[in-house]
Coordinates of N, CA and C and ligand atoms in Angstrom, one line a residue:
M827 N 127.9 78.5 110.4 CA 127.1 78.3 109.2 C 126.3 79.6 108.9
T828 N 126.4 80.1 107.7 CA 125.6 81.3 107.3 C 124.3 80.9 106.6
I829 N 123.3 81.8 106.5 CA 122.1 81.5 105.8 C 122.4 81.2 104.4
Q830 N 123.3 82.0 103.8 CA 123.7 81.8 102.4 C 124.2 80.4 102.2
R831 N 125.0 79.9 103.1 CA 125.6 78.5 102.9 C 124.5 77.5 103.0
M832 N 123.6 77.7 104.0 CA 122.5 76.7 104.2 C 121.6 76.7 102.9
I833 N 121.4 77.8 102.3 CA 120.6 77.9 101.1 C 121.3 77.2 100.0
R834 N 122.6 77.4 99.9 CA 123.4 76.7 98.8 C 123.2 75.2 98.9
E835 N 123.2 74.7 100.2 CA 123.2 73.3 100.4 C 121.8 72.7 100.3
S836 N 120.7 73.5 100.2 CA 119.4 73.0 100.2 C 118.6 73.2 98.9
G837 N 117.6 72.3 98.7 CA 116.9 72.4 97.5 C 115.4 72.3 97.7
K838 N 115.0 72.2 99.0 CA 113.5 72.2 99.3 C 113.3 73.0 100.5
I839 N 113.5 74.3 100.3 CA 113.3 75.2 101.5 C 111.9 75.6 101.7
V840 N 111.4 75.6 102.9 CA 110.1 76.1 103.3 C 110.2 77.3 104.1
F841 N 109.5 78.3 103.8 CA 109.5 79.6 104.6 C 108.2 79.6 105.4
F842 N 108.3 79.8 106.8 CA 107.1 79.8 107.6 C 107.1 81.2 108.3
G843 N 106.1 82.0 107.9 CA 106.2 83.4 108.4 C 104.9 83.9 109.0
G844 N 105.0 85.1 109.6 CA 103.8 85.7 110.2 C 103.8 87.2 110.0
A845 N 103.1 87.9 110.8 CA 102.8 89.3 110.6 C 104.1 90.2 110.5
G846 N 105.2 89.8 111.1 CA 106.4 90.5 111.0 C 107.0 90.6 109.6
V847 N 106.5 89.7 108.7 CA 107.0 89.7 107.3 C 106.4 91.0 106.6
S848 N 105.3 91.4 107.1 CA 104.6 92.5 106.4 C 104.7 93.9 107.1
T849 N 105.4 93.9 108.2 CA 105.5 95.2 108.9 C 106.3 96.2 108.0
E850 N 107.3 95.7 107.3 CA 108.1 96.5 106.4 C 107.3 97.0 105.2
S851 N 106.1 96.5 105.0 CA 105.2 97.0 104.0 C 104.2 98.0 104.6
G852 N 104.4 98.2 105.9 CA 103.5 99.2 106.6 C 102.3 98.6 107.2
I853 N 102.1 97.3 107.3 CA 101.0 96.6 108.0 C 101.4 96.3 109.4
P854 N 100.7 96.8 110.4 CA 101.1 96.6 111.8 C 101.0 95.1 112.1
D855 N 101.9 94.6 113.0 CA 101.6 93.2 113.5 C 100.8 93.3 114.7
F856 N 100.6 92.2 115.4 CA 99.7 92.2 116.6 C 100.5 92.4 117.9
R857 N 101.7 91.9 118.1 CA 102.2 91.8 119.4 C 103.5 92.7 119.6
S858 N 104.0 93.4 118.6 CA 105.1 94.3 118.8 C 104.7 95.5 119.6
E859 N 105.7 96.3 120.0 CA 105.5 97.6 120.7 C 104.4 98.4 120.1
D860 N 104.5 98.5 118.7 CA 103.5 99.4 118.0 C 102.4 98.5 117.3
G861 N 102.3 97.2 117.8 CA 101.3 96.3 117.2 C 99.9 96.6 117.7
L862 N 99.0 96.0 117.0 CA 97.6 96.3 117.3 C 97.2 96.0 118.7
Y863 N 97.8 94.9 119.3 CA 97.3 94.5 120.7 C 97.8 95.5 121.7
R864 N 98.7 96.4 121.4 CA 99.2 97.4 122.4 C 98.3 98.7 122.3
Q865 N 97.5 98.8 121.2 CA 96.7 100.0 121.1 C 95.4 99.8 121.9
K866 N 94.8 101.0 122.3 CA 93.7 100.9 123.2 C 92.4 100.9 122.4
Y867 N 91.7 99.8 122.7 CA 90.3 99.7 122.1 C 89.4 99.3 123.3
S868 N 88.1 99.7 123.1 CA 87.2 99.4 124.2 C 86.9 97.9 124.3
V869 N 87.0 97.3 123.1 CA 86.9 95.8 123.0 C 88.3 95.3 122.5
P870 N 88.9 94.3 123.1 CA 90.2 93.8 122.7 C 90.1 93.3 121.2
P871 N 91.2 93.5 120.4 CA 91.2 92.9 119.1 C 90.9 91.4 119.0
E872 N 91.4 90.7 119.9 CA 91.2 89.2 119.9 C 89.7 88.9 120.0
T873 N 89.0 89.8 120.7 CA 87.5 89.6 120.8 C 86.8 90.0 119.5
I874 N 87.2 91.1 119.0 CA 86.6 91.6 117.8 C 86.8 90.6 116.6
L875 N 88.0 90.0 116.6 CA 88.4 89.1 115.5 C 88.0 87.7 115.8
S876 N 86.9 87.5 116.6 CA 86.4 86.2 116.9 C 85.1 85.9 116.1
S877 N 84.9 84.6 115.9 CA 83.7 84.2 115.2 C 82.4 84.7 115.9
D878 N 82.4 84.5 117.3 CA 81.2 84.9 118.1 C 80.9 86.4 117.8
Y879 N 82.0 87.2 117.9 CA 81.8 88.7 117.7 C 81.3 89.0 116.3
F880 N 81.9 88.3 115.3 CA 81.5 88.5 113.9 C 79.9 88.4 113.8
Y881 N 79.4 87.3 114.3 CA 78.0 87.0 114.1 C 77.1 87.9 115.0
A882 N 77.6 88.3 116.2 CA 76.8 89.1 117.1 C 76.8 90.6 116.8
H883 N 78.0 91.0 116.3 CA 78.2 92.5 116.1 C 78.8 92.7 114.7
T884 N 78.2 92.3 113.6 CA 78.8 92.3 112.3 C 79.3 93.7 111.9
G885 N 78.4 94.7 112.1 CA 78.8 96.0 111.7 C 80.1 96.5 112.5
A886 N 80.1 96.3 113.8 CA 81.3 96.7 114.6 C 82.5 95.9 114.2
F887 N 82.3 94.6 113.9 CA 83.5 93.8 113.4 C 84.0 94.5 112.1
Y888 N 83.1 94.9 111.2 CA 83.6 95.4 109.9 C 84.2 96.8 110.1
D889 N 83.8 97.6 111.1 CA 84.4 98.9 111.3 C 85.9 98.7 111.6
F890 N 86.2 97.8 112.5 CA 87.5 97.5 112.9 C 88.3 96.8 111.7
Y891 N 87.7 95.9 111.1 CA 88.3 95.1 110.0 C 88.7 96.0 108.9
R892 N 87.8 96.9 108.5 CA 88.1 97.8 107.4 C 89.3 98.8 107.8
D893 N 89.2 99.2 109.0 CA 90.2 100.2 109.5 C 91.6 99.6 109.7
K894 N 91.6 98.4 110.3 CA 92.9 97.9 110.7 C 93.4 96.6 110.0
M895 N 92.6 95.9 109.3 CA 93.0 94.6 108.7 C 93.1 94.7 107.2
L896 N 92.3 95.7 106.6 CA 92.3 95.8 105.1 C 93.3 96.8 104.7
C897 N 94.5 96.4 104.4 CA 95.6 97.4 104.1 C 95.8 97.2 102.6
L898 N 94.9 97.6 101.8 CA 94.9 97.3 100.3 C 95.9 98.1 99.5
S899 N 96.5 99.1 100.1 CA 97.5 99.9 99.4 C 98.9 99.4 99.7
A900 N 99.0 98.5 100.6 CA 100.4 97.9 101.0 C 101.0 97.2 99.8
K901 N 102.3 97.3 99.6 CA 103.0 96.6 98.5 C 103.9 95.6 99.1
P902 N 104.3 94.6 98.4 CA 105.2 93.6 98.9 C 106.6 94.3 99.2
N903 N 107.3 93.8 100.2 CA 108.6 94.3 100.5 C 109.7 93.4 100.1
A904 N 111.0 93.7 100.4 CA 112.1 92.9 100.0 C 112.0 91.5 100.4
A905 N 111.4 91.2 101.6 CA 111.3 89.8 102.0 C 110.4 89.0 101.1
H906 N 109.2 89.6 100.7 CA 108.3 88.9 99.8 C 109.0 88.6 98.4
F907 N 109.7 89.6 97.9 CA 110.4 89.5 96.6 C 111.5 88.5 96.7
A908 N 112.3 88.4 97.8 CA 113.4 87.5 97.9 C 112.9 86.1 97.9
L909 N 111.7 85.8 98.5 CA 111.2 84.5 98.6 C 110.6 84.0 97.3
A910 N 110.0 85.0 96.5 CA 109.5 84.6 95.2 C 110.6 84.3 94.3
K911 N 111.8 85.0 94.4 CA 112.9 84.7 93.6 C 113.5 83.3 93.9
L912 N 113.6 83.0 95.2 CA 114.1 81.6 95.6 C 113.2 80.5 95.0
E913 N 111.9 80.8 95.0 CA 111.0 79.8 94.4 C 111.2 79.6 92.9
R914 N 111.4 80.8 92.2 CA 111.7 80.8 90.7 C 113.0 80.0 90.4
E915 N 113.9 80.2 91.3 CA 115.2 79.5 91.2 C 115.2 78.0 91.5
G916 N 114.0 77.5 91.9 CA 113.9 76.1 92.3 C 114.4 75.7 93.6
K917 N 114.7 76.7 94.5 CA 115.3 76.4 95.8 C 114.2 76.3 96.9
L918 N 113.1 77.1 96.7 CA 112.1 77.1 97.7 C 110.8 76.4 97.3
S919 N 110.3 75.4 98.1 CA 109.2 74.7 97.6 C 107.8 75.3 98.1
A920 N 107.8 76.0 99.2 CA 106.6 76.5 99.7 C 106.8 77.7 100.7
V921 N 105.8 78.6 100.6 CA 105.7 79.6 101.7 C 104.4 79.2 102.5
V922 N 104.6 79.1 103.8 CA 103.5 78.8 104.7 C 103.3 80.1 105.5
T923 N 102.2 80.8 105.4 CA 102.1 82.1 106.1 C 100.8 82.1 107.0
Q924 N 101.0 82.9 108.1 CA 99.8 83.1 108.9 C 99.2 84.4 108.5
N925 N 99.8 85.1 107.5 CA 99.2 86.4 107.1 C 98.1 86.3 106.1
I926 N 97.3 87.3 106.1 CA 96.0 87.3 105.3 C 96.1 88.3 104.3
D927 N 97.2 89.0 104.1 CA 97.3 90.2 103.2 C 97.6 89.9 101.7
G928 N 97.9 88.7 101.4 CA 98.1 88.3 100.0 C 99.4 88.9 99.4
L929 N 100.3 89.4 100.2 CA 101.5 90.0 99.6 C 102.5 89.1 99.0
H930 N 102.5 87.8 99.5 CA 103.5 86.8 98.9 C 103.1 86.6 97.4
Q931 N 101.8 86.4 97.2 CA 101.3 86.2 95.8 C 101.6 87.5 95.0
A932 N 101.4 88.7 95.6 CA 101.6 89.9 94.9 C 103.1 90.0 94.4
A933 N 104.0 89.4 95.2 CA 105.4 89.5 94.9 C 105.8 88.4 93.8
G934 N 104.9 87.5 93.6 CA 105.1 86.4 92.6 C 105.3 85.0 93.1
S935 N 105.1 84.8 94.4 CA 105.2 83.5 95.0 C 103.9 82.7 94.5
K936 N 104.1 81.4 94.2 CA 103.1 80.6 93.6 C 102.5 79.6 94.6
N937 N 103.4 78.9 95.3 CA 103.0 77.8 96.2 C 102.9 78.4 97.6
V938 N 101.8 79.0 97.9 CA 101.6 79.7 99.2 C 100.4 79.0 100.0
F939 N 100.7 78.6 101.2 CA 99.7 78.1 102.1 C 99.3 79.1 103.1
E940 N 98.1 79.7 102.9 CA 97.6 80.8 103.8 C 96.8 80.1 104.9
L941 N 97.5 79.9 106.0 CA 96.8 79.1 107.1 C 95.6 79.9 107.7
H942 N 95.7 81.2 107.7 CA 94.6 82.0 108.2 C 93.7 82.6 107.2
G943 N 93.8 82.2 105.9 CA 92.9 82.7 104.9 C 93.5 83.9 104.3
S944 N 92.5 84.7 103.6 CA 93.0 85.9 102.9 C 91.9 86.9 102.8
V945 N 92.3 88.2 102.9 CA 91.3 89.3 102.8 C 90.8 89.4 101.4
H946 N 91.5 88.7 100.4 CA 91.1 88.8 99.0 C 90.0 87.9 98.6
R947 N 89.6 87.0 99.5 CA 88.5 86.1 99.2 C 87.3 86.4 100.2
N948 N 86.2 86.7 99.7 CA 85.0 87.0 100.5 C 83.8 86.3 100.0
T949 N 83.0 85.7 100.8 CA 81.9 84.9 100.3 C 80.6 85.2 101.0
C950 N 79.5 85.3 100.2 CA 78.2 85.5 100.7 C 77.8 84.3 101.5
L951 N 77.4 84.5 102.7 CA 77.0 83.4 103.6 C 75.8 82.7 103.1
R952 N 75.0 83.4 102.3 CA 73.7 82.7 101.8 C 73.9 82.0 100.5
C953 N 74.4 82.8 99.4 CA 74.4 82.2 98.1 C 75.8 81.8 97.6
K954 N 76.9 82.1 98.5 CA 78.3 81.7 98.2 C 78.9 82.5 97.1
K955 N 78.3 83.6 96.6 CA 78.9 84.5 95.6 C 80.2 85.1 96.2
Q956 N 81.2 85.2 95.3 CA 82.5 85.7 95.8 C 82.6 87.2 95.6
Y957 N 83.3 87.9 96.5 CA 83.5 89.3 96.4 C 84.9 89.7 96.6
S958 N 85.3 90.8 96.1 CA 86.7 91.3 96.2 C 86.9 92.0 97.5
A959 N 88.2 92.2 97.9 CA 88.5 93.0 99.1 C 88.1 94.5 98.9
E960 N 88.2 94.9 97.6 CA 87.8 96.3 97.3 C 86.3 96.5 97.6
F961 N 85.5 95.5 97.3 CA 84.0 95.6 97.6 C 83.8 95.7 99.1
I962 N 84.6 95.0 99.9 CA 84.4 95.1 101.3 C 84.8 96.5 101.8
L963 N 85.9 97.0 101.3 CA 86.5 98.3 101.7 C 85.4 99.4 101.4
K964 N 84.8 99.3 100.3 CA 83.9 100.4 99.9 C 82.5 100.2 100.6
S965 N 82.2 99.1 101.1 CA 80.9 98.9 101.7 C 80.8 99.6 103.1
K966 N 79.6 99.8 103.5 CA 79.3 100.5 104.8 C 78.6 99.4 105.7
G967 N 79.0 99.5 107.0 CA 78.4 98.5 108.0 C 78.7 97.1 107.5
A968 N 77.7 96.2 107.7 CA 77.9 94.8 107.2 C 77.7 94.7 105.7
P969 N 78.7 94.3 105.0 CA 78.6 94.2 103.5 C 77.5 93.2 103.1
R970 N 76.6 93.5 102.2 CA 75.5 92.6 101.8 C 75.7 92.2 100.4
C971 N 75.4 91.0 100.1 CA 75.4 90.5 98.7 C 74.1 91.0 98.0
A972 N 74.1 90.8 96.7 CA 72.9 91.2 95.9 C 71.7 90.4 96.4
C973 N 71.9 89.2 96.9 CA 70.8 88.3 97.4 C 70.4 88.7 98.8
G974 N 71.1 89.6 99.4 CA 70.7 90.1 100.8 C 71.5 89.4 101.9
G975 N 72.3 88.4 101.5 CA 73.1 87.7 102.6 C 74.3 88.5 103.0
I976 N 74.8 88.2 104.2 CA 76.0 88.9 104.6 C 77.3 88.3 104.0
V977 N 78.2 89.2 103.6 CA 79.4 88.7 103.0 C 80.5 88.6 104.1
K978 N 81.1 87.4 104.2 CA 82.1 87.2 105.2 C 83.5 87.0 104.6
P979 N 84.6 87.6 105.2 CA 85.9 87.4 104.6 C 86.3 85.9 104.9
D980 N 87.1 85.3 103.9 CA 87.6 84.0 104.1 C 88.8 84.0 105.0
V981 N 88.7 84.6 106.2 CA 89.8 84.8 107.1 C 89.4 83.9 108.3
V982 N 90.4 83.2 108.9 CA 90.1 82.3 110.0 C 90.0 83.2 111.3
L983 N 88.8 83.3 111.8 CA 88.6 84.1 113.0 C 88.9 83.2 114.2
Y984 N 89.2 83.9 115.4 CA 89.4 83.1 116.6 C 88.1 82.3 116.9
G985 N 88.3 81.0 117.2 CA 87.2 80.2 117.4 C 86.8 79.4 116.2
E986 N 87.4 79.6 115.0 CA 87.1 78.9 113.8 C 88.3 77.9 113.5
P987 N 87.9 76.8 112.9 CA 89.0 75.8 112.5 C 89.7 76.3 111.3
L988 N 91.0 75.8 111.1 CA 91.7 76.1 109.9 C 91.2 75.1 108.8
D989 N 91.4 75.6 107.6 CA 91.0 74.8 106.4 C 91.9 73.5 106.3
S990 N 91.2 72.3 106.3 CA 92.0 71.1 106.4 C 93.0 70.9 105.2
A991 N 92.5 71.2 104.0 CA 93.4 71.0 102.8 C 94.6 71.9 102.9
T992 N 94.5 73.1 103.4 CA 95.6 74.1 103.6 C 96.6 73.5 104.6
V993 N 96.0 73.0 105.7 CA 96.8 72.5 106.8 C 97.6 71.3 106.3
D994 N 97.0 70.4 105.5 CA 97.6 69.2 105.0 C 98.8 69.6 104.1
G995 N 98.5 70.6 103.2 CA 99.5 71.0 102.3 C 100.7 71.6 103.0
A996 N 100.4 72.4 104.0 CA 101.5 73.1 104.7 C 102.3 72.1 105.5
V997 N 101.7 71.2 106.2 CA 102.4 70.2 107.0 C 103.2 69.3 106.1
N998 N 102.7 68.9 105.0 CA 103.4 68.0 104.1 C 104.7 68.7 103.6
A999 N 104.5 70.0 103.2 CA 105.7 70.8 102.7 C 106.7 70.9 103.8
I1000 N 106.3 71.2 105.0 CA 107.3 71.3 106.1 C 108.0 70.0 106.4
R1001 N 107.2 68.9 106.4 CA 107.7 67.6 106.7 C 108.8 67.1 105.6
D1002 N 108.6 67.6 104.4 CA 109.4 67.3 103.3 C 110.6 68.2 103.1
A1003 N 110.6 69.3 103.8 CA 111.7 70.3 103.5 C 113.0 69.9 104.0
D1004 N 114.1 70.4 103.3 CA 115.4 70.2 103.9 C 115.9 71.4 104.6
M1005 N 115.2 72.5 104.4 CA 115.6 73.7 105.2 C 114.3 74.5 105.6
L1006 N 114.3 75.0 106.8 CA 113.1 75.7 107.3 C 113.6 77.1 107.7
I1007 N 112.9 78.1 107.1 CA 113.2 79.5 107.5 C 111.9 80.0 108.2
V1008 N 112.0 80.3 109.5 CA 110.9 80.8 110.3 C 111.2 82.3 110.5
A1009 N 110.2 83.2 110.2 CA 110.5 84.6 110.3 C 109.3 85.4 110.6
G1010 N 109.5 86.5 111.4 CA 108.4 87.5 111.6 C 107.2 87.0 112.3
T1011 N 107.4 86.1 113.2 CA 106.2 85.5 114.0 C 106.6 85.3 115.4
S1012 N 105.6 85.6 116.3 CA 105.9 85.4 117.7 C 105.7 83.9 118.1
L1013 N 105.2 83.1 117.2 CA 104.9 81.7 117.4 C 104.0 81.5 118.6
S1014 N 103.0 82.3 118.7 CA 102.1 82.2 119.9 C 100.7 81.9 119.4
V1015 N 100.4 81.8 118.1 CA 99.1 81.5 117.7 C 99.0 80.0 117.2
Y1016 N 98.2 79.3 118.0 CA 98.1 77.8 117.7 C 96.7 77.5 117.0
P1017 N 96.6 76.5 116.1 CA 97.6 75.5 115.9 C 98.8 75.8 115.0
A1018 N 98.7 77.0 114.3 CA 99.7 77.3 113.2 C 101.1 77.1 113.7
A1019 N 101.4 77.7 114.9 CA 102.8 77.7 115.4 C 103.3 76.3 115.6
G1020 N 102.4 75.3 115.9 CA 102.9 74.0 116.1 C 103.3 73.2 114.9
F1021 N 103.0 73.8 113.7 CA 103.3 73.0 112.5 C 104.8 73.0 112.2
I1022 N 105.6 73.9 112.7 CA 107.0 73.8 112.5 C 107.6 72.6 113.2
G1023 N 106.9 72.0 114.1 CA 107.4 70.8 114.8 C 107.5 69.6 113.8
Y1024 N 106.9 69.7 112.7 CA 106.9 68.6 111.7 C 108.3 68.6 110.9
F1025 N 109.0 69.7 111.0 CA 110.3 69.8 110.3 C 111.3 68.7 110.7
Q1026 N 111.9 68.0 109.8 CA 112.9 67.0 110.2 C 114.1 67.1 109.2
G1027 N 114.2 68.3 108.5 CA 115.3 68.4 107.6 C 116.6 68.9 108.3
K1028 N 117.6 69.4 107.5 CA 118.9 69.6 108.0 C 119.1 71.0 108.6
H1029 N 118.7 72.0 107.8 CA 119.0 73.4 108.3 C 117.8 74.2 108.7
S1030 N 117.9 74.9 109.8 CA 116.8 75.7 110.3 C 117.3 77.1 110.8
V1031 N 116.6 78.1 110.4 CA 117.0 79.4 110.8 C 115.8 80.2 111.2
L1032 N 116.0 81.1 112.2 CA 114.9 81.9 112.7 C 115.3 83.4 112.5
I1033 N 114.5 84.2 111.8 CA 114.8 85.6 111.7 C 113.7 86.4 112.3
N1034 N 113.9 87.0 113.5 CA 112.9 87.7 114.2 C 113.4 88.8 115.0
R1035 N 112.7 89.8 115.2 CA 113.1 91.0 116.0 C 113.2 90.6 117.5
D1036 N 112.1 89.9 117.9 CA 112.0 89.6 119.4 C 112.3 88.1 119.5
E1037 N 112.5 87.7 120.8 CA 112.6 86.3 121.1 C 111.4 85.5 120.8
T1038 N 111.6 84.2 120.4 CA 110.5 83.3 120.2 C 110.8 81.9 120.9
P1039 N 109.8 81.1 121.0 CA 110.0 79.8 121.6 C 110.9 78.9 120.7
F1040 N 111.1 79.2 119.4 CA 111.9 78.4 118.5 C 113.4 78.7 118.6
D1041 N 113.7 79.8 119.3 CA 115.1 80.3 119.4 C 116.1 79.2 119.8
D1042 N 115.7 78.4 120.8 CA 116.6 77.3 121.3 C 116.6 76.1 120.5
R1043 N 115.7 76.0 119.5 CA 115.5 74.7 118.8 C 116.1 74.8 117.4
C1044 N 116.5 76.0 116.9 CA 116.9 76.1 115.5 C 118.4 76.3 115.5
E1045 N 119.0 76.0 114.3 CA 120.4 76.0 114.1 C 121.0 77.5 114.2
L1046 N 120.3 78.4 113.6 CA 120.8 79.8 113.6 C 119.7 80.8 113.9
V1047 N 120.0 81.7 114.8 CA 119.0 82.8 115.1 C 119.6 84.1 114.6
V1048 N 118.8 84.8 113.8 CA 119.2 86.1 113.3 C 118.2 87.2 113.9
R1049 N 118.7 88.1 114.7 CA 117.9 89.2 115.2 C 117.9 90.3 114.3
G1050 N 116.9 90.5 113.4 CA 117.0 91.6 112.5 C 115.7 91.7 111.8
K1051 N 115.6 92.6 110.8 CA 114.4 92.8 110.0 C 114.4 91.8 108.9
V1052 N 113.3 91.1 108.7 CA 113.2 90.0 107.7 C 113.6 90.5 106.3
G1053 N 113.0 91.7 106.0 CA 113.3 92.2 104.6 C 114.8 92.5 104.4
E1054 N 115.4 93.1 105.4 CA 116.8 93.4 105.3 C 117.6 92.1 105.2
V1055 N 117.3 91.2 106.0 CA 118.1 89.9 106.0 C 118.0 89.2 104.7
L1056 N 116.7 89.0 104.3 CA 116.5 88.2 103.1 C 117.0 88.9 101.8
S1057 N 117.0 90.2 101.8 CA 117.4 90.9 100.5 C 118.9 90.8 100.4
D1058 N 119.6 90.4 101.5 CA 121.0 90.3 101.5 C 121.5 89.0 100.9
L1059 N 120.6 88.1 100.6 CA 121.0 86.7 100.2 C 121.7 86.7 98.9
Ligands
LIG318 P1 102.7 88.6 116.0 O1 102.3 90.0 116.0 O2 102.3 87.8 117.2 O3 104.3 88.6 116.0 C1 105.1 89.3 115.1 C2 106.5 89.0 115.3 O4 107.3 89.5 114.3 C3 107.1 89.6 116.6 O5 107.8 88.6 117.3 C4 108.0 90.7 116.1 O6 109.1 90.8 116.9 C5 108.4 90.2 114.8 N1 108.6 91.3 113.8 C6 107.9 92.4 113.5 N2 108.4 93.1 112.5 C7 109.5 92.4 112.1 C8 110.5 92.6 111.1 N3 110.4 93.6 110.2 N4 111.5 91.7 111.0 C9 111.6 90.7 111.9 N5 110.7 90.4 112.9 C10 109.7 91.3 113.0 O7 102.4 87.9 114.6 P2 102.1 86.4 114.3 O8 103.0 85.5 115.0 O9 102.0 86.4 112.8 O10 100.6 86.1 114.9 C11 99.6 87.1 114.7 C12 98.4 86.7 113.9 O11 97.8 87.8 113.4 C13 98.6 85.8 112.8 O12 97.8 84.7 112.9 C14 98.2 86.6 111.5 O13 97.1 85.9 110.8 C15 97.5 87.8 112.0 N6 98.0 89.1 111.4 C16 98.2 89.2 110.1 C17 98.7 90.3 109.5 C18 98.9 90.4 108.0 O14 98.3 89.6 107.3 N7 99.9 91.2 107.6 C19 98.9 91.5 110.3 C20 98.6 91.4 111.7 C21 98.2 90.1 112.2

């Protein structure tokens, strides 16, 4: 069975993706050879991207965040565009992503569940005023609201819970899907990775460069680049 044939037979496809979907847009993932976790920092990225670190060392958090997480010049790649097209054609019902870069929406996808939030939403912790990612990029040290409060990205940091409405939407979409495409994720970040366990539909495919815990459980494994595979559909 090919992916093309699975897609022809399906009408409620859900795509579940991670950082590997955006590497072809130039945004590094976390766990690949050239990923962020293999680079040398005096404090590990998991620590910097934690809630405790954010509140204790807000300026240092933002130095890292602006440098490594805010990739505002990145453009959607072939994978993002192919998924938006499948949605327009009425084949794909939802994108569930662990990414925070907003590239699915930039490519035209509408029903996107951002499990880990988005760099494009930023909120003053004191007065709740909203700020753009550009505001964060241009700020120095800890970004401050006009009211004096610290502005925090609506990104789920290690140690923080996921947004419950987003989780419900994602889980319902996966539970309802007749085909699941999992791609560009090591499936090592929980609870997000566990959500694919709700899939009970017919066809499942995994597109990933490296092995994942889902390899043995899905119908088809494609070892390749997500953008190249999806643009071939
Ligand atoms: P990960 O770094 O743990 O795993 C990425 C996986 O994608 C790896 O298995 C790698 O082999 C694969 N991969 C990389 N490029 C690929 C490509 N072009 N084609 C196919 N496979 C490719 O990423 P994760 O599982 O998403 O977990 C990391 C966490 O980091 C997520 O929670 C996410 O929020 C966050 N993150 C987000 C971004 C982003 O928004 N673009 C970037 C880095 C990390």
